[in-house]
mmCIF file of C-alpha atoms in Angstrom:
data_model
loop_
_atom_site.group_PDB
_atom_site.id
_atom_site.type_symbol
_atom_site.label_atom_id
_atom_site.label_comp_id
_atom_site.label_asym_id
_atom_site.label_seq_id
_atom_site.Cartn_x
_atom_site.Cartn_y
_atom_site.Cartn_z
ATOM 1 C CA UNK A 4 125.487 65.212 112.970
ATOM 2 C CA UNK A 5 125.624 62.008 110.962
ATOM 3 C CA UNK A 6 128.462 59.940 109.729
ATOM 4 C CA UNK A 7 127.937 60.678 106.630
ATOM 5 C CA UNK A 8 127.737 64.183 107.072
ATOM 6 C CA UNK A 9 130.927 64.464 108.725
ATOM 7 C CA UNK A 10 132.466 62.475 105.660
ATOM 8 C CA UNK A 11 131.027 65.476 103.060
ATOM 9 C CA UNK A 12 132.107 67.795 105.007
ATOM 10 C CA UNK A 13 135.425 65.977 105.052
ATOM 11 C CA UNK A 14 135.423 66.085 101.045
ATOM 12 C CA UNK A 15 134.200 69.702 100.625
ATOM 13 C CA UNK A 16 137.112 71.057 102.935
ATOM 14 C CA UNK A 17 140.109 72.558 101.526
ATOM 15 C CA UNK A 18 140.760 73.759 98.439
ATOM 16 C CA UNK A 19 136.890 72.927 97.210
ATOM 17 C CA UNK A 20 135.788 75.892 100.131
ATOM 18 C CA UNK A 21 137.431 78.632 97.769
ATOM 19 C CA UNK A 22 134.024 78.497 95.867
ATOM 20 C CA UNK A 23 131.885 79.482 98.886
ATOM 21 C CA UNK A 24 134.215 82.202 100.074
ATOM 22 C CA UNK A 25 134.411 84.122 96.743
ATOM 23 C CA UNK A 26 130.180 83.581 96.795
ATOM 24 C CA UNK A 27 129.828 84.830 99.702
ATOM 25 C CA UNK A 28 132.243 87.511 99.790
ATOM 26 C CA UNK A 29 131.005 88.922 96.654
ATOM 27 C CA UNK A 30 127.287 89.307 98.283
ATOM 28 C CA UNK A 31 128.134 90.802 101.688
ATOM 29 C CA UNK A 32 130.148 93.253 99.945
ATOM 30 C CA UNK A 33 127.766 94.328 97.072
ATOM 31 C CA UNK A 34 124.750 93.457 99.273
ATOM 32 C CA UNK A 35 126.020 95.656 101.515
ATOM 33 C CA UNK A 36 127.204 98.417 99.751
ATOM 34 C CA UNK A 37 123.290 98.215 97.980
ATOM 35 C CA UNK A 38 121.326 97.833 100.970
ATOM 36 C CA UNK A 39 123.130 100.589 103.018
ATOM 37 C CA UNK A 40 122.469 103.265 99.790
ATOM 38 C CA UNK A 41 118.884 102.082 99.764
ATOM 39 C CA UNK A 42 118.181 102.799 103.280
ATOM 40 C CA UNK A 43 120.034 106.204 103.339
ATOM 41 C CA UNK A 44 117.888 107.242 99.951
ATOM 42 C CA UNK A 45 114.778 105.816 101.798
ATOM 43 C CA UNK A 46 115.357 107.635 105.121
ATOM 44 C CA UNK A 47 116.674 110.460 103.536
ATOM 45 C CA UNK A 48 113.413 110.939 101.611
ATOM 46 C CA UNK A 49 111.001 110.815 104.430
ATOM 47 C CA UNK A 50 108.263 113.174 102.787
ATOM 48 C CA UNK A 51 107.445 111.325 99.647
ATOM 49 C CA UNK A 52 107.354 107.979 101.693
ATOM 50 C CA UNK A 53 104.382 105.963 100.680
ATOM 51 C CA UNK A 54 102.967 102.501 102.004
ATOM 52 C CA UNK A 55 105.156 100.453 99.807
ATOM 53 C CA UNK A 56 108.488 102.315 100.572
ATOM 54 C CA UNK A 57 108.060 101.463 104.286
ATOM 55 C CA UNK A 58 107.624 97.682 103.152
ATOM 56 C CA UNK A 59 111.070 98.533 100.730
ATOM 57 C CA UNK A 60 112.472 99.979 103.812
ATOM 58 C CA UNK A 61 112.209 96.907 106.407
ATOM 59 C CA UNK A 62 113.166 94.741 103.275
ATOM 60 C CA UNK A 63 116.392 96.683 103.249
ATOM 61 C CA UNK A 64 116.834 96.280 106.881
ATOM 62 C CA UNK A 65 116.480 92.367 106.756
ATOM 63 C CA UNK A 66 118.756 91.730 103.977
ATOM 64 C CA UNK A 67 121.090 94.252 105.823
ATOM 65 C CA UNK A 68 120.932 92.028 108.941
ATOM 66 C CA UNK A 69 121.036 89.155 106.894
ATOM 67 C CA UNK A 70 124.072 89.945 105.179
ATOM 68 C CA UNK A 71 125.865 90.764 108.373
ATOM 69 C CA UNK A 72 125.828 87.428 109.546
ATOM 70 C CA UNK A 73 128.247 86.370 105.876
ATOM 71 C CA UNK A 74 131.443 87.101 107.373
ATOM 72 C CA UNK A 75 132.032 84.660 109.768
ATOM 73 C CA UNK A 76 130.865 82.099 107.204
ATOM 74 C CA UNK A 77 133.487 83.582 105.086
ATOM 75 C CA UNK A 78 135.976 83.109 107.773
ATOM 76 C CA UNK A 79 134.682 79.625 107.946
ATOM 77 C CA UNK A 80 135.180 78.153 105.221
ATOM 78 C CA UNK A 81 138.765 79.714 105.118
ATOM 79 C CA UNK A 82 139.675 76.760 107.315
ATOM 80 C CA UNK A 83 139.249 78.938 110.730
ATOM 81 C CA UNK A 84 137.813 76.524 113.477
ATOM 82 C CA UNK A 85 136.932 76.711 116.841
ATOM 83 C CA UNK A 86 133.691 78.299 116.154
ATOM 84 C CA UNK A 87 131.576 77.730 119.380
ATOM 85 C CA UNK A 88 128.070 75.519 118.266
ATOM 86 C CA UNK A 89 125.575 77.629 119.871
ATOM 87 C CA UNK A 90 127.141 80.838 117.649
ATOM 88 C CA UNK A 91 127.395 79.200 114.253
ATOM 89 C CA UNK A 92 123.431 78.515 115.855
ATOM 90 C CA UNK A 93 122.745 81.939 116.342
ATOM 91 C CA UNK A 94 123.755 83.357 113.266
ATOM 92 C CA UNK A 95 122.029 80.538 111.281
ATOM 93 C CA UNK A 96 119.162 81.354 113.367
ATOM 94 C CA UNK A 97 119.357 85.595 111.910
ATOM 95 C CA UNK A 98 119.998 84.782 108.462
ATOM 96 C CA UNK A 99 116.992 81.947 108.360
ATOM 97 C CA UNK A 100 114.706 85.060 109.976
ATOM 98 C CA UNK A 101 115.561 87.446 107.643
ATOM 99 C CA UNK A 102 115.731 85.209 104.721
ATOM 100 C CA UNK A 103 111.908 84.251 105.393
ATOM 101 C CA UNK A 104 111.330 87.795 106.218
ATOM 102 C CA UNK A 105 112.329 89.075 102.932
ATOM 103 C CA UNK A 106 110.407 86.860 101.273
ATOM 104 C CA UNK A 107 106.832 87.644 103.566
ATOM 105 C CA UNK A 108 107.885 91.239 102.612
ATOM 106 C CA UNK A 109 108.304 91.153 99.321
ATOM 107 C CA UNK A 110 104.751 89.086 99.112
ATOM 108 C CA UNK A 111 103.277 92.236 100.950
ATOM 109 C CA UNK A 112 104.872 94.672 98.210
ATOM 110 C CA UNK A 113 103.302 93.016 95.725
ATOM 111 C CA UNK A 114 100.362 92.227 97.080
ATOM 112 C CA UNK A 115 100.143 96.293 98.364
ATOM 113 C CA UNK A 116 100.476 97.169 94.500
ATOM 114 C CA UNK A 117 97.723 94.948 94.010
ATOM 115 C CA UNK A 118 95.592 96.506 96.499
ATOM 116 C CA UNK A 119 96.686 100.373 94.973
ATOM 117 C CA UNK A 120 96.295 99.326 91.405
ATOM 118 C CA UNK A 121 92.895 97.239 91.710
ATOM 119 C CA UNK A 122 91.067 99.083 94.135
ATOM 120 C CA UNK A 123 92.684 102.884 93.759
ATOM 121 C CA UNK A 124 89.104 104.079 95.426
ATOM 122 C CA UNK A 125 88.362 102.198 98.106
ATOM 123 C CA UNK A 126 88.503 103.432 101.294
ATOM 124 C CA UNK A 127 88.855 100.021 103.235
ATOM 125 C CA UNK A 128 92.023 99.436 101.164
ATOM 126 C CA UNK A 129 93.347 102.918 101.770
ATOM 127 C CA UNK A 130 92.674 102.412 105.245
ATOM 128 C CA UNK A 131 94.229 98.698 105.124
ATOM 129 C CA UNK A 132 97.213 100.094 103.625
ATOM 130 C CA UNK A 133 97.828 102.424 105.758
ATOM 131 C CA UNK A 134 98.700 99.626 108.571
ATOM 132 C CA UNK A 135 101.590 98.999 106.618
ATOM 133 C CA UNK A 136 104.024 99.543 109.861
ATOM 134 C CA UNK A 137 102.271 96.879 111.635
ATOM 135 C CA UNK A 138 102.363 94.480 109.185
ATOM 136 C CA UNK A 139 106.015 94.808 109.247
ATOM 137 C CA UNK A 140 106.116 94.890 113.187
ATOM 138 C CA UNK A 141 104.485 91.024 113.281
ATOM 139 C CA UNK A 142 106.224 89.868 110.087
ATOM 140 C CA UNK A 143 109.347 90.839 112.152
ATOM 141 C CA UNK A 144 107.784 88.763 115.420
ATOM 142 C CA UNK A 145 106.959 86.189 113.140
ATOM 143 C CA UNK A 146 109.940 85.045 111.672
ATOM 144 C CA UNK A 147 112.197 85.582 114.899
ATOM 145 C CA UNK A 148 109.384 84.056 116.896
ATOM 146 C CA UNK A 149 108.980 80.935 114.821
ATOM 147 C CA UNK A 150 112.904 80.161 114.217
ATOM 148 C CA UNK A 151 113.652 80.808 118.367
ATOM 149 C CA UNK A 152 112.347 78.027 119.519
ATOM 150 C CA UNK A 153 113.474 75.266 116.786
ATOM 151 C CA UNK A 154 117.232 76.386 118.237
ATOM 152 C CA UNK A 155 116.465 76.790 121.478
ATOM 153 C CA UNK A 156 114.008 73.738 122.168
ATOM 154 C CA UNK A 157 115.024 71.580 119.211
ATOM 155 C CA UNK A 158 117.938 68.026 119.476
ATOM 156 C CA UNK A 159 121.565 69.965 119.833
ATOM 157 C CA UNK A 160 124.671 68.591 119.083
ATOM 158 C CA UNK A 161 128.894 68.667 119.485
ATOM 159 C CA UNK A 162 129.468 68.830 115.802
ATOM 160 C CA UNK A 163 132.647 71.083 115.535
ATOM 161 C CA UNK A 164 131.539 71.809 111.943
ATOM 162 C CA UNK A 165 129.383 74.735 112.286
ATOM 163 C CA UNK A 166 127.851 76.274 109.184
ATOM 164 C CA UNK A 167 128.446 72.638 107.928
ATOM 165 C CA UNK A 168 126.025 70.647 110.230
ATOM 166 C CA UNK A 169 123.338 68.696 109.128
ATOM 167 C CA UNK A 170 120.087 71.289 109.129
ATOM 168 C CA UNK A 171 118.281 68.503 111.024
ATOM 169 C CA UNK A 172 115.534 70.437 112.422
ATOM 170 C CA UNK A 173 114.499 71.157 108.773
ATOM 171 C CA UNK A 174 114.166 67.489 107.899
ATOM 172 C CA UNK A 175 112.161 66.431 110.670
ATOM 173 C CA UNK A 176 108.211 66.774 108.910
ATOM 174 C CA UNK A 177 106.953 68.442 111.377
ATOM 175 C CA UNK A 178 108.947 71.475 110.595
ATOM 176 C CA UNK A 179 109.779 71.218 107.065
ATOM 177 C CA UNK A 180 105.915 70.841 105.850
ATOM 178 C CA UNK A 181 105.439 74.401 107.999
ATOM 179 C CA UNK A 182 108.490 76.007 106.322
ATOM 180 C CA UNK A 183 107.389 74.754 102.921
ATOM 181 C CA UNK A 184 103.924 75.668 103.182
ATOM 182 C CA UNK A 185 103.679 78.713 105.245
ATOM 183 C CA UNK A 186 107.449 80.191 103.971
ATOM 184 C CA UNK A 187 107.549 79.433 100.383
ATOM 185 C CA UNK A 188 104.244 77.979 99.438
ATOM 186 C CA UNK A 189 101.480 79.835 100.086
ATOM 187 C CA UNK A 190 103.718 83.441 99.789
ATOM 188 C CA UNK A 191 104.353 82.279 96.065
ATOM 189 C CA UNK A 192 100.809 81.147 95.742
ATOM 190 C CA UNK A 193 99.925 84.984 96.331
ATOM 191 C CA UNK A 194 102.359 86.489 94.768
ATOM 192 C CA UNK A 195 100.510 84.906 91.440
ATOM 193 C CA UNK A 196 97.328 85.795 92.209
ATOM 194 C CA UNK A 197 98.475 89.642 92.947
ATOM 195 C CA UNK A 198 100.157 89.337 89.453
ATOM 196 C CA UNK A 199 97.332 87.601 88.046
ATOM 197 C CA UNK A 200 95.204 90.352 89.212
ATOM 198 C CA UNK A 201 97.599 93.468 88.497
ATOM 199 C CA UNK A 202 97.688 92.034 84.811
ATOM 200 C CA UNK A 203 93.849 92.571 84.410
ATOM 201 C CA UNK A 204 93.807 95.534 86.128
ATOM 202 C CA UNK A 205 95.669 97.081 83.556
ATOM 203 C CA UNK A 206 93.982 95.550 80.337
ATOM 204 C CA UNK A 207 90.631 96.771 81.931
ATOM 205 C CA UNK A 208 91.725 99.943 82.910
ATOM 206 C CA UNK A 209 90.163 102.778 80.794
ATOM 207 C CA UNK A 210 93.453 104.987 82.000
ATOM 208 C CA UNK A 211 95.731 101.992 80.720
ATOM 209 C CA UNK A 212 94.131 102.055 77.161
ATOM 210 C CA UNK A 213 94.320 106.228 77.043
ATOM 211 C CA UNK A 214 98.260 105.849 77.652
ATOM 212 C CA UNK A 215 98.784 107.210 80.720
ATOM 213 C CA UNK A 216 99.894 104.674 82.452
ATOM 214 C CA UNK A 217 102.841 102.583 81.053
ATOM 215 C CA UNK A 218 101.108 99.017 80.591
ATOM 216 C CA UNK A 219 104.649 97.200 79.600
ATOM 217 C CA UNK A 220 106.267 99.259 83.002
ATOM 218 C CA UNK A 221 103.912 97.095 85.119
ATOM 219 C CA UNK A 222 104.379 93.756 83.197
ATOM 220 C CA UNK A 223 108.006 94.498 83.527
ATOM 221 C CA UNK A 224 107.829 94.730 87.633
ATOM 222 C CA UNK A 225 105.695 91.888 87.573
ATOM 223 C CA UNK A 226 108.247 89.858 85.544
ATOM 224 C CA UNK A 227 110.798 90.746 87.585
ATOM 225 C CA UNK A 228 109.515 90.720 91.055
ATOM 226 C CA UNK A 229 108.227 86.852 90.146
ATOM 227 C CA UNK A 230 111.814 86.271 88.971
ATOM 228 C CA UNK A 231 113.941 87.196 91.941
ATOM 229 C CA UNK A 232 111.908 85.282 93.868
ATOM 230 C CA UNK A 233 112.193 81.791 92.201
ATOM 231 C CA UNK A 234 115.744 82.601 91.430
ATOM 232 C CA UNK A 235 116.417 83.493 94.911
ATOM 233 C CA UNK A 236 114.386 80.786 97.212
ATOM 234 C CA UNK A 237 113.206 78.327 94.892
ATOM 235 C CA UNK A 238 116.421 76.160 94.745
ATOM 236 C CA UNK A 239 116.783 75.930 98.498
ATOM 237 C CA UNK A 240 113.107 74.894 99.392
ATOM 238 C CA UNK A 241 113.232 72.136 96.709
ATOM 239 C CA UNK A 242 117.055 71.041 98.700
ATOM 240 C CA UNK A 243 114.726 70.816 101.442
ATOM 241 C CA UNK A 244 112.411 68.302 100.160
ATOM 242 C CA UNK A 245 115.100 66.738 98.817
ATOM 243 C CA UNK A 246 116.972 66.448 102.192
ATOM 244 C CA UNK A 247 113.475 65.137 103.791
ATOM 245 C CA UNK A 248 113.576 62.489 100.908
ATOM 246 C CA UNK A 249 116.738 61.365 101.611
ATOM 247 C CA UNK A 250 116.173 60.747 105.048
ATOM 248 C CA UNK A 251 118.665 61.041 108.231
ATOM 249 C CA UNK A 252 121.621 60.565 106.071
ATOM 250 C CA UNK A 253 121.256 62.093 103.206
ATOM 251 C CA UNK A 254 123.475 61.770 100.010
ATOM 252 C CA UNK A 255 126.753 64.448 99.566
ATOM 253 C CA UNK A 256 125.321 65.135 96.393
ATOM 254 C CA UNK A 257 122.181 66.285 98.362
ATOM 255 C CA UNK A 258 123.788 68.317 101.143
ATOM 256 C CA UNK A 259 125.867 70.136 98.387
ATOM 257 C CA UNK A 260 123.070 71.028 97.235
ATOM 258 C CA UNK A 261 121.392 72.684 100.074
ATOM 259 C CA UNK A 262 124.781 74.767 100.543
ATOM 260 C CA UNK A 263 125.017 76.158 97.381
ATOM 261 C CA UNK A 264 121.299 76.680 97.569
ATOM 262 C CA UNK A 265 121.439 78.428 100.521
ATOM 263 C CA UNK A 266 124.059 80.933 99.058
ATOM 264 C CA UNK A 267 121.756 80.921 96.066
ATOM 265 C CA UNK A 268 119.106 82.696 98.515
ATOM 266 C CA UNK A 269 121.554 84.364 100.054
ATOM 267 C CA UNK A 270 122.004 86.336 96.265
ATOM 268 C CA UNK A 271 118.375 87.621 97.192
ATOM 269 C CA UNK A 272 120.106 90.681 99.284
ATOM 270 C CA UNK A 273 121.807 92.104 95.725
ATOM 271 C CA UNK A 274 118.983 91.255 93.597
ATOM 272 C CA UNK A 275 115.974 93.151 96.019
ATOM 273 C CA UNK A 276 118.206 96.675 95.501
ATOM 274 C CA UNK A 277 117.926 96.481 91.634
ATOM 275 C CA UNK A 278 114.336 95.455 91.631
ATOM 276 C CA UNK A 279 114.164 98.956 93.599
ATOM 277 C CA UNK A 280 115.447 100.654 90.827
ATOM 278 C CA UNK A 281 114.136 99.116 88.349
ATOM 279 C CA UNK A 282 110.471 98.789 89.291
ATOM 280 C CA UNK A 283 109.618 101.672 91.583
ATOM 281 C CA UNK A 284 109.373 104.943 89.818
ATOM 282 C CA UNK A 285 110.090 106.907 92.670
ATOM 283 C CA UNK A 286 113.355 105.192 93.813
ATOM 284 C CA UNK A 287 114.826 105.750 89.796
ATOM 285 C CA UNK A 288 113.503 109.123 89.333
ATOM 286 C CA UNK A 289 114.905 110.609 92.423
ATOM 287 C CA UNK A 290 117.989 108.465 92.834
ATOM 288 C CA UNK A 291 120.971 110.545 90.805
ATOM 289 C CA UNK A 292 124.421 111.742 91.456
ATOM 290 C CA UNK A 293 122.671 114.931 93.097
ATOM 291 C CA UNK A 294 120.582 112.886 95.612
ATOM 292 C CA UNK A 295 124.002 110.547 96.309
ATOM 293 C CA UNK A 296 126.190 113.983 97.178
ATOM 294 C CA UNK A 297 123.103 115.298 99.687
ATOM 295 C CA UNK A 298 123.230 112.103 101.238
ATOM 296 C CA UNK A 299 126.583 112.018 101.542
ATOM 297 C CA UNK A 300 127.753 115.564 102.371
ATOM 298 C CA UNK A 301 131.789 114.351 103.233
ATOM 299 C CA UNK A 302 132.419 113.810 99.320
ATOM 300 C CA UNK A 303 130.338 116.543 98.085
ATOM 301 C CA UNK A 304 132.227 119.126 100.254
ATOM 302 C CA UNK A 305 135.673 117.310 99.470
ATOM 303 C CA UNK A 306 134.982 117.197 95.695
ATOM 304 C CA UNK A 307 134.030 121.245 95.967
ATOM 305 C CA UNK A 308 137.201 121.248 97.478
ATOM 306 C CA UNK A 309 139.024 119.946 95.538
ATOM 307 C CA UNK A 310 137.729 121.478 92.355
ATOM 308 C CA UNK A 311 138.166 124.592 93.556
ATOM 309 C CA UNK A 312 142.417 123.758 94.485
ATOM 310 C CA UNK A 313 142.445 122.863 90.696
ATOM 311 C CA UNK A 314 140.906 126.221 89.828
ATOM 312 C CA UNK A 315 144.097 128.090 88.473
ATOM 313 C CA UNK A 316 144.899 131.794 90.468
ATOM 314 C CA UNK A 317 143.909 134.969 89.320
ATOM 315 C CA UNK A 318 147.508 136.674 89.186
#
């Protein structure tokens, strides 16, 4: 870690780590609490599970994982040290994994609708799609298989700062111009050209024009898939050219920067919940009060019970 790393970490301790805490705290709790109800409404309704659900379901499972890993960064930046190195590494390691597989995953949901929409006939599609499972499988080797080795080959060091370090592997070119291409780059190059292509679909499509299939529902998952994603990983990919820029001692401004970004994709694990509800029909139509009680059986039975205590006595 550099000298002039140490001195903005030096400057961001204290009082200024409140920030950070409350960020964080705020999206492993409501992350959580999201990600957990999506995965018990997606297990729960096995039968009606199509290809993109079991996409939805690892991409529930990653930002599950990933959001485990928030806690100790809360207790971090509470001023709790003696952290060993090689476990702030670890759990940097998880959260980088799951961060880049969320975002491979939620390329392959919209390139799947693109697939379903464009090509609703084909059989080579049908049949493509139906490999969904091992898609996720090596998207899941992929991201824990490319991150392993940067920790456990790359330079180490005796830092006591932990989450604070300098991310040096990701300055070094020959690992940021992968990351940048392969883990933001070409993802949000496709992620265009499926929207591109779901947005003609629909102004060609004969059933689009006869108004039975809700034109401005599409646009709207479109718009809002697209959105999440810049919001989400956008700011911390541009950090990390900025970081490269700067070179092997980079500015405090800059490293600021690439924490809060970081946090900033962090947010990605509360935002991919809502864009369930919001832009998969199946998720809102079946997702009420009634499909919350059979999930969770406990409250049901304890509201019954109680209802019925405040039920007044025949006498």
């Amino acid at each position: 870690m550099s000298n002039n790393s140490i001195a903005c970490h030096n400057e961001s301790s204290g009082q200024y780590s409140i920030l950070p805490v409350c960020i964080y705290s705020f999206i492993s709790s409501v992350g959580l609490i999201f990600n957990i109800t999506a995965l018990a409404f997606f297990f729960h309704n096995t039968k009606s599970r199509s290809h993109t659900i079991v996409y939805m379901t690892n991409l529930a499972i990653a930002d599950t994982l990933l959001v485990l890993t928030l806690p100790m960064r809360i207790y971090y930046h509470l001023g709790f040290t003696g952290l060993p190195q090689w476990f702030c590494d670890g759990l940097g390691l998880v959260l980088k994994a799951n961060m880049y597989g969320s975002i491979f995953l939620l390329t392959f949901i919209c390139f799947d609708r693109c697939m379903a929409v464009s090509f609703p006939m084909s059989s080579h599609v049908q049949e493509g799609r139906r490999k969904a499972p091992v898609v996720c499988l090596g998207i899941w080797i992929l991201t824990f298989g490319a991150s392993l080795p940067i920790y456990l080959f790359g330079p180490q060091t005796d830092s006591p700062n932990c989450f604070d370090n300098l991310p040096i592997y990701a300055i070094q070119l020959k690992v940021v111009l992968p990351t940048l291409l392969m883990g933001f780059g070409f993802p949000l190059v496709i992620m265009l050209i499926c929207s591109w292509g779901l947005v003609s679909s629909v102004q060609q499509s004969t059933v689009a024009q006869t108004k039975l299939v809700d034109g401005r529902k599409i646009y709207r998952m479109i718009a809002t898939s697209l959105l999440i994603f810049l919001i989400s990983f956008l700011p911390y990919h541009a950090t990390l050219v900025l970081l490269y820029l700067d070179g092997p001692t980079p500015s405090c401004t800059v490293l600021t920067a690439y924490r809060y970004s970081l946090m900033v994709a962090c947010l990605n694990t509360v935002l991919d919940p809502i864009a369930y509800y919001f832009t998969t029909d199946t998720f809102r139509r079946s997702f009420d009060i009634s499909t919350v009680k059979r999930m969770f059986p406990l409250n049901s039975q304890s509201s019954e019970s109680t209802g019925r205590s405040r039920r007044p006595r025949n006498s």
